[in-house]
Structure formats: C-alpha cells, structure tokens
mmCIF file of C-alpha atoms in Angstrom:
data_model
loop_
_atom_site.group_PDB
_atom_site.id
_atom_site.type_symbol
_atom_site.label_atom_id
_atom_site.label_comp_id
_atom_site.label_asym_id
_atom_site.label_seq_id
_atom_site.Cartn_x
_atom_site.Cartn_y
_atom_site.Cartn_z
ATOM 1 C CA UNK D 11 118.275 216.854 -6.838
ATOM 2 C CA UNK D 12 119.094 219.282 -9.291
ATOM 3 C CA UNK D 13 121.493 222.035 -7.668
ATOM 4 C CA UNK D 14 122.356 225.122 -10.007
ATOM 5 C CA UNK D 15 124.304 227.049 -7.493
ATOM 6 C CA UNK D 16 126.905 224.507 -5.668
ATOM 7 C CA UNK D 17 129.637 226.597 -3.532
ATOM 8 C CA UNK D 18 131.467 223.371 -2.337
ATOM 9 C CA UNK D 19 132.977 222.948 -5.921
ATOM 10 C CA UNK D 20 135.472 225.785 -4.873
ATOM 11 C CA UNK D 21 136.561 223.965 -2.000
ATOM 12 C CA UNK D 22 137.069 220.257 -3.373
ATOM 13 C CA UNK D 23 141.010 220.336 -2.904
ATOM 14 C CA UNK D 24 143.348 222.950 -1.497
ATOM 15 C CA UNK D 25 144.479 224.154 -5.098
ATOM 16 C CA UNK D 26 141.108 225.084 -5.740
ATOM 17 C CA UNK D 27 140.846 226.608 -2.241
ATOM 18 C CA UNK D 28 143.854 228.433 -2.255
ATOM 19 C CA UNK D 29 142.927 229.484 -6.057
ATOM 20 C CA UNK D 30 139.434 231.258 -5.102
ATOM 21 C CA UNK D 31 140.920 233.217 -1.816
ATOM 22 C CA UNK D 32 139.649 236.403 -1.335
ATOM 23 C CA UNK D 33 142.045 237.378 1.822
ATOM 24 C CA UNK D 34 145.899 236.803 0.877
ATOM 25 C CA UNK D 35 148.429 238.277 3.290
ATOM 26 C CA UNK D 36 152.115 238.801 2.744
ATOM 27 C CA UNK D 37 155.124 238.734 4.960
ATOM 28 C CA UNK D 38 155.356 242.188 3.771
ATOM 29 C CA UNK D 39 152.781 243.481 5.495
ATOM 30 C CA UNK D 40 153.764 242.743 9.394
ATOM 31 C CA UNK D 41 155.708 244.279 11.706
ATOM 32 C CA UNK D 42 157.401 242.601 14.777
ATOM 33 C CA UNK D 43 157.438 244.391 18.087
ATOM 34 C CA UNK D 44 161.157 244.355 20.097
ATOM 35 C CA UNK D 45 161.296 245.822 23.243
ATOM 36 C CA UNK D 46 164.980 247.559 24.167
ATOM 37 C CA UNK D 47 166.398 247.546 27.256
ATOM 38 C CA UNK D 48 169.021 250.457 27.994
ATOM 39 C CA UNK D 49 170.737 248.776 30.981
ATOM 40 C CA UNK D 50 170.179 244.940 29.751
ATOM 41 C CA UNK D 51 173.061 243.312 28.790
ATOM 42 C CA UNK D 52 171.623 240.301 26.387
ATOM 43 C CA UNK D 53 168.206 239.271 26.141
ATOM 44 C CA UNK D 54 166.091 238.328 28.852
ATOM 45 C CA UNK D 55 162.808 236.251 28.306
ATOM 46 C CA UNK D 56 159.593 238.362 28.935
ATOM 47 C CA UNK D 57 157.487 236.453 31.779
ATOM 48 C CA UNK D 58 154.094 237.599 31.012
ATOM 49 C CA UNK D 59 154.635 237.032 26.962
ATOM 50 C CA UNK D 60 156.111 233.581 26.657
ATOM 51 C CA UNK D 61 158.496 233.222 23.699
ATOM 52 C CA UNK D 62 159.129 237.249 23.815
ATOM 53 C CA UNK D 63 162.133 238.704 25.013
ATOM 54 C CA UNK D 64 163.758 242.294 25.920
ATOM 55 C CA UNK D 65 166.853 242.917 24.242
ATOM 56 C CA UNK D 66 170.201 245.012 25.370
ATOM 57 C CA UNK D 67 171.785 247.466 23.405
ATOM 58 C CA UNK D 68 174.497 244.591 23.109
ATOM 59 C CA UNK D 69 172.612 242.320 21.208
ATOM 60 C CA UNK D 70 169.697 244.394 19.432
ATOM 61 C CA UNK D 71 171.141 243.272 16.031
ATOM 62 C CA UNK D 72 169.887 239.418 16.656
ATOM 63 C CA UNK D 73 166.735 240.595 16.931
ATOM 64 C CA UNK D 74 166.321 242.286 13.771
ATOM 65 C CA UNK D 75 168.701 238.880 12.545
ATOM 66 C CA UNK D 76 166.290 236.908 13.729
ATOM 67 C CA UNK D 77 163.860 238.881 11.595
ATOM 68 C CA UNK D 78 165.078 238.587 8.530
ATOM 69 C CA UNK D 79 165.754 235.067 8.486
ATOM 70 C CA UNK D 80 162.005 234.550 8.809
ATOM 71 C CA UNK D 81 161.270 236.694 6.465
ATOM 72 C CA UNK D 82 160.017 240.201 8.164
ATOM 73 C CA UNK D 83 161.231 243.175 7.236
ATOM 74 C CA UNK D 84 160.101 245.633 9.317
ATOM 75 C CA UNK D 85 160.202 246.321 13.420
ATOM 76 C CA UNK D 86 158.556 248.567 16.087
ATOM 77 C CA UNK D 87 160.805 249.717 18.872
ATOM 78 C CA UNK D 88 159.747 250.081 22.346
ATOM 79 C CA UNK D 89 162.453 251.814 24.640
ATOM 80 C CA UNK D 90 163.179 250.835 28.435
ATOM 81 C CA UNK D 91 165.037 253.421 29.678
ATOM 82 C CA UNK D 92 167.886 253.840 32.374
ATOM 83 C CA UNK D 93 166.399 256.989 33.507
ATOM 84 C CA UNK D 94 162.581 258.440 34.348
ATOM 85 C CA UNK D 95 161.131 261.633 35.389
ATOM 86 C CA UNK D 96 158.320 263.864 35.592
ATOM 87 C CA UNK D 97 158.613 265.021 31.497
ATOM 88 C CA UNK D 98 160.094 262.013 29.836
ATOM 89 C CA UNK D 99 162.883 263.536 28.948
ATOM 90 C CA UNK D 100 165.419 260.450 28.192
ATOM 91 C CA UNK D 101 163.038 259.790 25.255
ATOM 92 C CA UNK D 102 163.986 262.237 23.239
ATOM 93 C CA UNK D 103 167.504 262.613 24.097
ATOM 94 C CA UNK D 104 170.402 261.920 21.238
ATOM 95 C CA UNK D 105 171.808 259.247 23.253
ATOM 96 C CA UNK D 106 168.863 257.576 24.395
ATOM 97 C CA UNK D 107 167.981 253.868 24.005
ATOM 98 C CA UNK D 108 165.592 253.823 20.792
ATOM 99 C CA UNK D 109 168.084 256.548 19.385
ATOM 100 C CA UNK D 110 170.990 254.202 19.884
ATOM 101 C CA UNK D 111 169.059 251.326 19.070
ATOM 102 C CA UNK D 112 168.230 252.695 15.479
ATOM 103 C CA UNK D 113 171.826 253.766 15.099
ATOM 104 C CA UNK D 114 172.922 250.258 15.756
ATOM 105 C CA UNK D 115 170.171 248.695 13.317
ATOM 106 C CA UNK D 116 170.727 251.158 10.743
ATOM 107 C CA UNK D 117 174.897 250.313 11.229
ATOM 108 C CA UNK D 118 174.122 246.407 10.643
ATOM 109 C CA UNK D 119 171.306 246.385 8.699
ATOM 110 C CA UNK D 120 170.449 249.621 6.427
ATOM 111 C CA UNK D 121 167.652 248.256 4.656
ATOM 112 C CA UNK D 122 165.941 247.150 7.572
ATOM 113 C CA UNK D 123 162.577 249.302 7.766
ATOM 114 C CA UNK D 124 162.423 250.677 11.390
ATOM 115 C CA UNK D 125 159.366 252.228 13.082
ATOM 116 C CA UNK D 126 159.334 253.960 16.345
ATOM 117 C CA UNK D 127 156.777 254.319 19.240
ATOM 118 C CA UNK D 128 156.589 257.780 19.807
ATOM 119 C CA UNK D 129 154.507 258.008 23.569
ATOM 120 C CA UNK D 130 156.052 259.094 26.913
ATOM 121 C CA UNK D 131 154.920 256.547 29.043
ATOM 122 C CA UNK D 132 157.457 254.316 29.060
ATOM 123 C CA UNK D 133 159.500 257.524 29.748
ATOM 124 C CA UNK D 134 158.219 259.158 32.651
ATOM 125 C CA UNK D 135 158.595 258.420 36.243
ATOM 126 C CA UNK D 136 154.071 258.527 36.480
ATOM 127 C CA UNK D 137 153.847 256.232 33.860
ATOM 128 C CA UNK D 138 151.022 258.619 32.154
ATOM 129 C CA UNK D 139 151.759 259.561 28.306
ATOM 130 C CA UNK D 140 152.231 263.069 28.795
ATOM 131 C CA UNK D 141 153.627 266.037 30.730
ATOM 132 C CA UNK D 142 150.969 266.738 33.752
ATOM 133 C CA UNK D 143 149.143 269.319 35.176
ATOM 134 C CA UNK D 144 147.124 268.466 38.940
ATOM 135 C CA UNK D 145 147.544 264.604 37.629
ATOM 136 C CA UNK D 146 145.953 265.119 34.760
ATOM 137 C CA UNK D 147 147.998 264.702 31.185
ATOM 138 C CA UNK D 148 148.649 268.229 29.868
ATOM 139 C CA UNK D 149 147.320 267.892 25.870
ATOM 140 C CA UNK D 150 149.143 270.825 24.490
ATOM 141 C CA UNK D 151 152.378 270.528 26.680
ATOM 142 C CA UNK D 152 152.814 267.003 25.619
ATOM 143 C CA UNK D 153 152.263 268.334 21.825
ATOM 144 C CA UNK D 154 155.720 269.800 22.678
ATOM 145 C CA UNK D 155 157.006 266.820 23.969
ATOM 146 C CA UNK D 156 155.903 264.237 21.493
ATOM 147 C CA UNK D 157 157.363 266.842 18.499
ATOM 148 C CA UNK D 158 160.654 266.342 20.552
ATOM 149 C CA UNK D 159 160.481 263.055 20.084
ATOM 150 C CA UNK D 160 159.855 262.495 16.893
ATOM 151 C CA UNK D 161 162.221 264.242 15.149
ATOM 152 C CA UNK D 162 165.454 262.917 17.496
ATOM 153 C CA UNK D 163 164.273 259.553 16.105
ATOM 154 C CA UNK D 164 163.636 260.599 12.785
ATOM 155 C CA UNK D 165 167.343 262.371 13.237
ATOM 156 C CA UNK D 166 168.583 258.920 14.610
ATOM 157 C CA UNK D 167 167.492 257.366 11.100
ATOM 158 C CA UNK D 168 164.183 255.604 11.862
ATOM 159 C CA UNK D 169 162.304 255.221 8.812
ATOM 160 C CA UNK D 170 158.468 255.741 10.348
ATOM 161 C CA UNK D 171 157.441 257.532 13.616
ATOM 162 C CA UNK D 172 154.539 256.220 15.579
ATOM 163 C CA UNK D 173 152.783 258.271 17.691
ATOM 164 C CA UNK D 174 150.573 256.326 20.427
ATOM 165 C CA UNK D 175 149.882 258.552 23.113
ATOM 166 C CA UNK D 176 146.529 259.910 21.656
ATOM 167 C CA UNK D 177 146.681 263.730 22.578
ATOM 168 C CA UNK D 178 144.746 265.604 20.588
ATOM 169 C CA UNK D 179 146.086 267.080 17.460
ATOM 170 C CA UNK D 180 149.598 265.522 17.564
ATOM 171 C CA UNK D 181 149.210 264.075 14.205
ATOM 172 C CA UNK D 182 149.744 267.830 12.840
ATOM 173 C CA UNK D 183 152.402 268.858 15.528
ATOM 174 C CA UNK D 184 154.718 266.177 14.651
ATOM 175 C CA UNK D 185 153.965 266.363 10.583
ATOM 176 C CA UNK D 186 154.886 270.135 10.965
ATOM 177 C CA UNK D 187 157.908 269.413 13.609
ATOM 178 C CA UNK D 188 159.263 266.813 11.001
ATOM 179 C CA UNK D 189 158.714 269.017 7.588
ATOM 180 C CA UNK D 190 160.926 271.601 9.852
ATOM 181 C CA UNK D 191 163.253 270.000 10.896
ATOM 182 C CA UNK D 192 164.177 268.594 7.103
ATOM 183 C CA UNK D 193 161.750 264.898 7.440
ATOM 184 C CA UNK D 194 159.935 265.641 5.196
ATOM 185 C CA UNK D 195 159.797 262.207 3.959
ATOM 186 C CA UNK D 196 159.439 260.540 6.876
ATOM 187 C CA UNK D 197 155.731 259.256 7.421
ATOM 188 C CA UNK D 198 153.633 259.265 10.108
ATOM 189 C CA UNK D 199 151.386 255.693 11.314
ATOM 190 C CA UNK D 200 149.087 257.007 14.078
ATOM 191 C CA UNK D 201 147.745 255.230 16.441
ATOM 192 C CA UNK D 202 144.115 256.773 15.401
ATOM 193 C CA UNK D 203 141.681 254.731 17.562
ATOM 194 C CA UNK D 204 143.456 253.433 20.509
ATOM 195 C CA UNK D 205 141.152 251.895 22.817
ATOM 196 C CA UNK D 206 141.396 251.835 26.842
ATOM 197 C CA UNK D 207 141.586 248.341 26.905
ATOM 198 C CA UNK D 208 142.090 245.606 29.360
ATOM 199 C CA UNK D 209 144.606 243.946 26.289
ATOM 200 C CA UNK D 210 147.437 246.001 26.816
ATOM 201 C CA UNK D 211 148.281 244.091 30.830
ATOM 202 C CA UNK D 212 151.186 242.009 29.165
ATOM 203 C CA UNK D 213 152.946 244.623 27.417
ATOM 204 C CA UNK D 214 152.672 247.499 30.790
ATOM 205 C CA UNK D 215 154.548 244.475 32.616
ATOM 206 C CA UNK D 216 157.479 244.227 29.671
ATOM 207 C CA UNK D 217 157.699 247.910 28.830
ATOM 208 C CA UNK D 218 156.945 249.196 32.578
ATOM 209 C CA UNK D 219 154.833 251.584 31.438
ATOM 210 C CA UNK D 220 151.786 250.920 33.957
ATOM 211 C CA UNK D 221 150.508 254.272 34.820
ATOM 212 C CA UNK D 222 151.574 254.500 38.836
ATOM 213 C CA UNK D 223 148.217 256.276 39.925
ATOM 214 C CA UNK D 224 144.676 256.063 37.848
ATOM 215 C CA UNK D 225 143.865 254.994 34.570
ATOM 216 C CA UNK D 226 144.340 256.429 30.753
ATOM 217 C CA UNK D 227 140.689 256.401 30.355
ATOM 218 C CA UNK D 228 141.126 260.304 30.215
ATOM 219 C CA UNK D 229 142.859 259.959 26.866
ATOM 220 C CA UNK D 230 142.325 256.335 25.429
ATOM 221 C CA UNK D 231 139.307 255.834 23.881
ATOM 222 C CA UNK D 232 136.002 254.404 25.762
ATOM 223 C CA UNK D 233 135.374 250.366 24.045
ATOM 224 C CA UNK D 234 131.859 251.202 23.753
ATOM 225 C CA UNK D 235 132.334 253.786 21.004
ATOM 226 C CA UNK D 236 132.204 253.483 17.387
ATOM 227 C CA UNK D 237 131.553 256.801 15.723
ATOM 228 C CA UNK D 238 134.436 258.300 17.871
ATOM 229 C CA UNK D 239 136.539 255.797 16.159
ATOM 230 C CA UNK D 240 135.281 257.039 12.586
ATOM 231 C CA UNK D 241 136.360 260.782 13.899
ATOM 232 C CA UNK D 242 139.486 259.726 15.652
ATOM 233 C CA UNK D 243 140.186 258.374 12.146
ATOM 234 C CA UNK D 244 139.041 261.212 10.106
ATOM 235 C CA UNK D 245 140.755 263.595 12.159
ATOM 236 C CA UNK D 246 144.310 261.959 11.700
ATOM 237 C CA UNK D 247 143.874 262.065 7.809
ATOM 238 C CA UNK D 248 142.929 265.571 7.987
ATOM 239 C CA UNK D 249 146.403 266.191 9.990
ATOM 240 C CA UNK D 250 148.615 264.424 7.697
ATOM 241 C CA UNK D 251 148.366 260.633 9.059
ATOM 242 C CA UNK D 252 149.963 258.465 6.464
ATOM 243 C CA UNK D 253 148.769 255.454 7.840
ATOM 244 C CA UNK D 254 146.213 254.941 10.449
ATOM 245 C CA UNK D 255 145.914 252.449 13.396
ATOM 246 C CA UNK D 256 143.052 250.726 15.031
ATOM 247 C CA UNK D 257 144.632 249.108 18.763
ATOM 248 C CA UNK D 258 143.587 246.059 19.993
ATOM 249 C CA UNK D 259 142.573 244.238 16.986
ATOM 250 C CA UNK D 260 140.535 241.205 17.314
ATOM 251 C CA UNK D 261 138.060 242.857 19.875
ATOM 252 C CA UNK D 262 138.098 245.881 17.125
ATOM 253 C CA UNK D 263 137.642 244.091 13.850
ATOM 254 C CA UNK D 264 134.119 246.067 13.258
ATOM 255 C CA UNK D 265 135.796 249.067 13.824
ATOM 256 C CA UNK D 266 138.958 248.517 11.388
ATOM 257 C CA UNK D 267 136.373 247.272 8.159
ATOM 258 C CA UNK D 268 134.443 250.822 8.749
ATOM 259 C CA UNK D 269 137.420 252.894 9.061
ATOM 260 C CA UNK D 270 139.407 250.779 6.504
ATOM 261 C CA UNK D 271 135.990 251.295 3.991
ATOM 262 C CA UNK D 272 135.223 255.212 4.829
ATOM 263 C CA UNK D 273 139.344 256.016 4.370
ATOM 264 C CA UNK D 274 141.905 256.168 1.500
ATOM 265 C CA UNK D 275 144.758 255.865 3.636
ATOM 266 C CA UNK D 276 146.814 252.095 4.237
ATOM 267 C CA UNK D 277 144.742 250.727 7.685
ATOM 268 C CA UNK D 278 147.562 249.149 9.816
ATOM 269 C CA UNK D 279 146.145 246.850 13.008
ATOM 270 C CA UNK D 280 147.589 245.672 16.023
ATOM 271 C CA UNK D 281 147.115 242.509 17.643
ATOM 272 C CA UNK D 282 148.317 243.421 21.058
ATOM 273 C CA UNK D 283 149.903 241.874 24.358
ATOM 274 C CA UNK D 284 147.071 240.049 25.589
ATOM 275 C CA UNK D 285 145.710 238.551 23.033
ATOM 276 C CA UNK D 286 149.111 236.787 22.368
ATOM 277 C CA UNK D 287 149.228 236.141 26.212
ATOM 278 C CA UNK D 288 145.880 234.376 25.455
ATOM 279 C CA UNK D 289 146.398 232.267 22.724
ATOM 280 C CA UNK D 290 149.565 231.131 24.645
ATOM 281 C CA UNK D 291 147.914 230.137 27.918
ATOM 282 C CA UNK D 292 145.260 228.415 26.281
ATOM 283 C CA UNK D 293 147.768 226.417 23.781
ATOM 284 C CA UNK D 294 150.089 225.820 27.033
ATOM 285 C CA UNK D 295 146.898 224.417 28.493
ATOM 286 C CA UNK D 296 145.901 222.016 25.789
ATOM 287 C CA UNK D 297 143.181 223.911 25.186
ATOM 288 C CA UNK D 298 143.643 225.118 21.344
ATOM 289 C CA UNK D 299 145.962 224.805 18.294
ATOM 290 C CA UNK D 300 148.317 227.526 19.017
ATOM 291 C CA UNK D 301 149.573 227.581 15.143
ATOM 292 C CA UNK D 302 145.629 227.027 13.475
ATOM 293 C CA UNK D 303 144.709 229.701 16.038
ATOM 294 C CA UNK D 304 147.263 232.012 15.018
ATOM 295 C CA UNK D 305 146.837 231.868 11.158
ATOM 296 C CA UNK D 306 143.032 232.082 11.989
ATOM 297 C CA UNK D 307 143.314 235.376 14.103
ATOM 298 C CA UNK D 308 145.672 237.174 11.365
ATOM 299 C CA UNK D 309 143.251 236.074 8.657
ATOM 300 C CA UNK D 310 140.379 237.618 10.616
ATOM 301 C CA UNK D 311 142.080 241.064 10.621
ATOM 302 C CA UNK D 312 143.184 241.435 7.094
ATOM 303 C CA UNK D 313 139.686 240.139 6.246
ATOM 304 C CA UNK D 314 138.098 243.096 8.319
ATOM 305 C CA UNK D 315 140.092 245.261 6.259
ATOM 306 C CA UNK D 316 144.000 245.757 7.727
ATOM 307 C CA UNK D 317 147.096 246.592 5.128
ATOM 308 C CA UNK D 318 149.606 245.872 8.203
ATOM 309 C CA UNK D 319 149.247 243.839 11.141
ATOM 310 C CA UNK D 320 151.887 244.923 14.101
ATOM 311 C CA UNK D 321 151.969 241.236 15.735
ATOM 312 C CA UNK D 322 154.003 239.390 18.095
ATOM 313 C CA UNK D 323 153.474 236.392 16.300
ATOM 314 C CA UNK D 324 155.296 237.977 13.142
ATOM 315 C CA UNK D 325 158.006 235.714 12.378
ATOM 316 C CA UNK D 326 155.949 233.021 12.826
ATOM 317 C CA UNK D 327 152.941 233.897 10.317
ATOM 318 C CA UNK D 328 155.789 234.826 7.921
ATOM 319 C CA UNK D 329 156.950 230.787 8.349
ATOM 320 C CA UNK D 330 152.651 229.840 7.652
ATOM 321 C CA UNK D 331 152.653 231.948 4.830
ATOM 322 C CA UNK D 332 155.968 230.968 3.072
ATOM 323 C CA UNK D 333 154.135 227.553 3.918
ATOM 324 C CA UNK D 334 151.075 228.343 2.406
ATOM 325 C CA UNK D 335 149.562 227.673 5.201
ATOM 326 C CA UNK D 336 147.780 231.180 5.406
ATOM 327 C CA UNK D 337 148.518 234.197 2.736
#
C-alpha cells in the first residue's frame, strides 16, 4: 500500500513527539491557590481537598516557600477571617488577614507575584458576595464595597486584584478606584464568566463562604449559556479587564477557545475545587492515574485556549513539566 500522507511518522519516539507539539505550557503560567486563616496558628489540612491546607498568619511564608521550590511563582489569596458581618467589612480593613498576609509575603519574598480575590463572601456573616437589600445582593452598593477592597490590597502591596463576585460593572469601578487612588499599574484579572456551578462545593467548605440562605444563581452565570459568556467577556474588556477569566474550567473548555479566539486580552482559566476533589477520590479509589490525569486535564485547557491556569495542582504540574512530562 502506497500511503502519501502518514501522521504516525511524528509520533515514532518521544523526541519527535515532543518536537511537533502544538500545546506547550510553562510553570510560568500557573497560579497556586492558598487559603489564609486569620485565627489559625500553623497549617491545618483541608478535609474536603486532600493534600490542601489553610495556613495561619504564622506560617504563610512556607506556603509561598513551598512554591518556589517547585517552581511557581505566583499565588491567589483567599482570606478566612476572624470577624463577619452584614457588609464584609474585615475585608477591606488595613489590618485584615489578606492585607497582613501580603505584607508578610512581600517582607520574605518581594518578588513573589501575589494576586488577590477580591469578593465579599468569604467576608460577610450571609455568605452572599455583596451588601443586601430584602436578601437580594445590592449591585451598585457592593460596587462600593468591592472598590474598598481593592485598593486596601493594592495599598497592602499585592501585585494583581481579582475581582470574583460578578456584579455588574465592577470591572470599571475598581479600574477607576485604583487609577485614584495612585494603582495605576496595578492590573485587573476578572473573573468574566463565572458560572453557578456545582464545582465550587470543596472550596465553600475550606473558605466558609457557603451562602447561609439561597443560591448565587442571581449573580453567577446560568451553565446553559454561551453567548452570555461572549458578553460577560466583552463587557470586561470594554471596562478595563487586563486579563479575563472563564470559572470552572474543564466543564467550560468550549467557552474559554471562543472567548480566548474573539479577545485580545491574556485568557486565564481555573480548574476549581471539585474537579481536584474528583480526580483525588477517583485516584484514592484506584480508579485513575492521578498524575496522567492531571497532566491530561491541564493540557486540555491550554489547548482550548488558556494563557494561565489558577490550579490546585500547581506545584505539581510545575514538577511534570520540569520533567517533560507535559509542557
């Protein structure tokens, strides 16, 4: 048989397959989640994501330690706080945890690229992600609140601000509370299409952010949209969104290659609590390579079009790539 066109040539050795990859990731391009605890004292592992842990004020500097010796260079912070009420207001305060957390970062490790959550739910006493109004989350009065936030951890030397909560029009708020208040440097990765998703169970248990009545169906998007996504999207770029976000990922990955394709702006994923949890149980179970599966998954998002993958599994895909294992 005379074959003209034989793919399998490219694939007859790994130096020939690792040659002709089209997807190659770099440690450079993840960001590890670490959750701070305000009244921990150490680290305490986090039951419903195995191998995850909440860090005290004490001993936040191991984390980021821990890091870099793996070879990521950049963390999201997630803030537990002491104290809860009606507005949130602990998460903007100058001595709150994610404000002392960056100051003690920033103190042992300067070069260390820190991003910040900016949302209120871990914050306030309802566990909704905004100031509200007959139980329903006030859009514009949150504006206020998220702006608040943003610039006390821009002030407390974070390097990024992240805003999560998905109000309308925050993007701009918090671009124009920043360029005010002398940030103008400091850039803004939305969270653009945030889905209400089933994922996020794990990381409600570890951040203790579960909403105490209803759902966030009111503000998170609805899975079975697409086009909203696309305007979500367009919408943040319009408002000064540096980077945008789609949230979960590997449920999402049509959604990141059409707003990664339609948008000239870096398209950051993030592979959230549950599907870690996931992977996990089933590898616990005997049911899957947990490392095959994990290179797999990350490959699958940076193939659908990601720049940045926010992953709990960070330090370890930094360990497959330096392996060549995936990159």
């Amino acid at each position: 048989m005379e074959l003209v066109h034989r793919p399998r040539r490219l694939r007859d050795g790994e130096t020939i397959r690792r040659m002709c990859r089209e997807t190659r990731i770099s440690a450079d391009s993840l960001i590890y989640p670490i959750f701070v605890d305000e009244v921990l004292s150490g680290k305490r592992e986090i039951e419903s994501l195995p191998g995850q842990y909440q860090y005290g004020l004490d001993c936040v500097e191991q984390a980021i330690a821990e890091c870099i010796e793996a070879g990521v260079k950049s963390c999201i912070l997630f803030g537990i706080p002491a104290h809860k009420d009606a507005h949130g207001s602990s998460a903007w305060d100058p001595e709150g945890v994610i404000q002392k957390a960056i100051h003690k970062i920033k103190a042992a490790y300067p070069d260390f690229y820190v991003v910040t959550d900016v949302c209120m739910c871990e914050y306030t006493d309802h566990g909704h992600c905004g100031a509200l109004c007959d139980y329903k989350v006030d859009n514009d009065a949150t504006l206020e609140l998220l702006c608040k936030v943003a610039v006390s951890h821009a002030h407390a030397g974070a390097d990024m601000v992240a805003p999560s909560d998905m109000m309308d029009g925050r993007v701009a708020a918090i671009r124009h509370a920043l360029d005010e208040a002398g940030y103008k440097n400091v850039p803004i990765m939305a969270y653009s299409a945030k889905y209400a998703s089933a994922f996020y169970g794990p990381f409600r248990s570890a951040a203790g952010s579960a909403p105490s009545f209803g759902d966030r169906r009111g503000y998170q998007m609805d899975p079975h949209n697409r086009k909203e996504a696309m305007k979500e999207c367009q919408l943040d770029v319009e408002e000064g969104a540096d980077i945008i976000m789609v949230k979960p990922a590997l449920s999402y990955l049509d959604i990141i290659r059409e707003c990664s394709d339609a948008f000239d702006v870096p398209m950051a994923a993030y592979s959230v609590s549950g599907e870690y949890a996931m992977i996990k149980a089933a590898a616990q179970a005997g049911l899957v390579d947990e490392y095959r599966i994990m290179c797999e998954s990350a490959l699958s998002i940076f193939r659908a079009g990601a720049n940045i993958l926010i992953t709990y599994y960070a330090k370890e895909l930094a360990a497959a790539i330096q392996r060549g294992d995936v990159g």
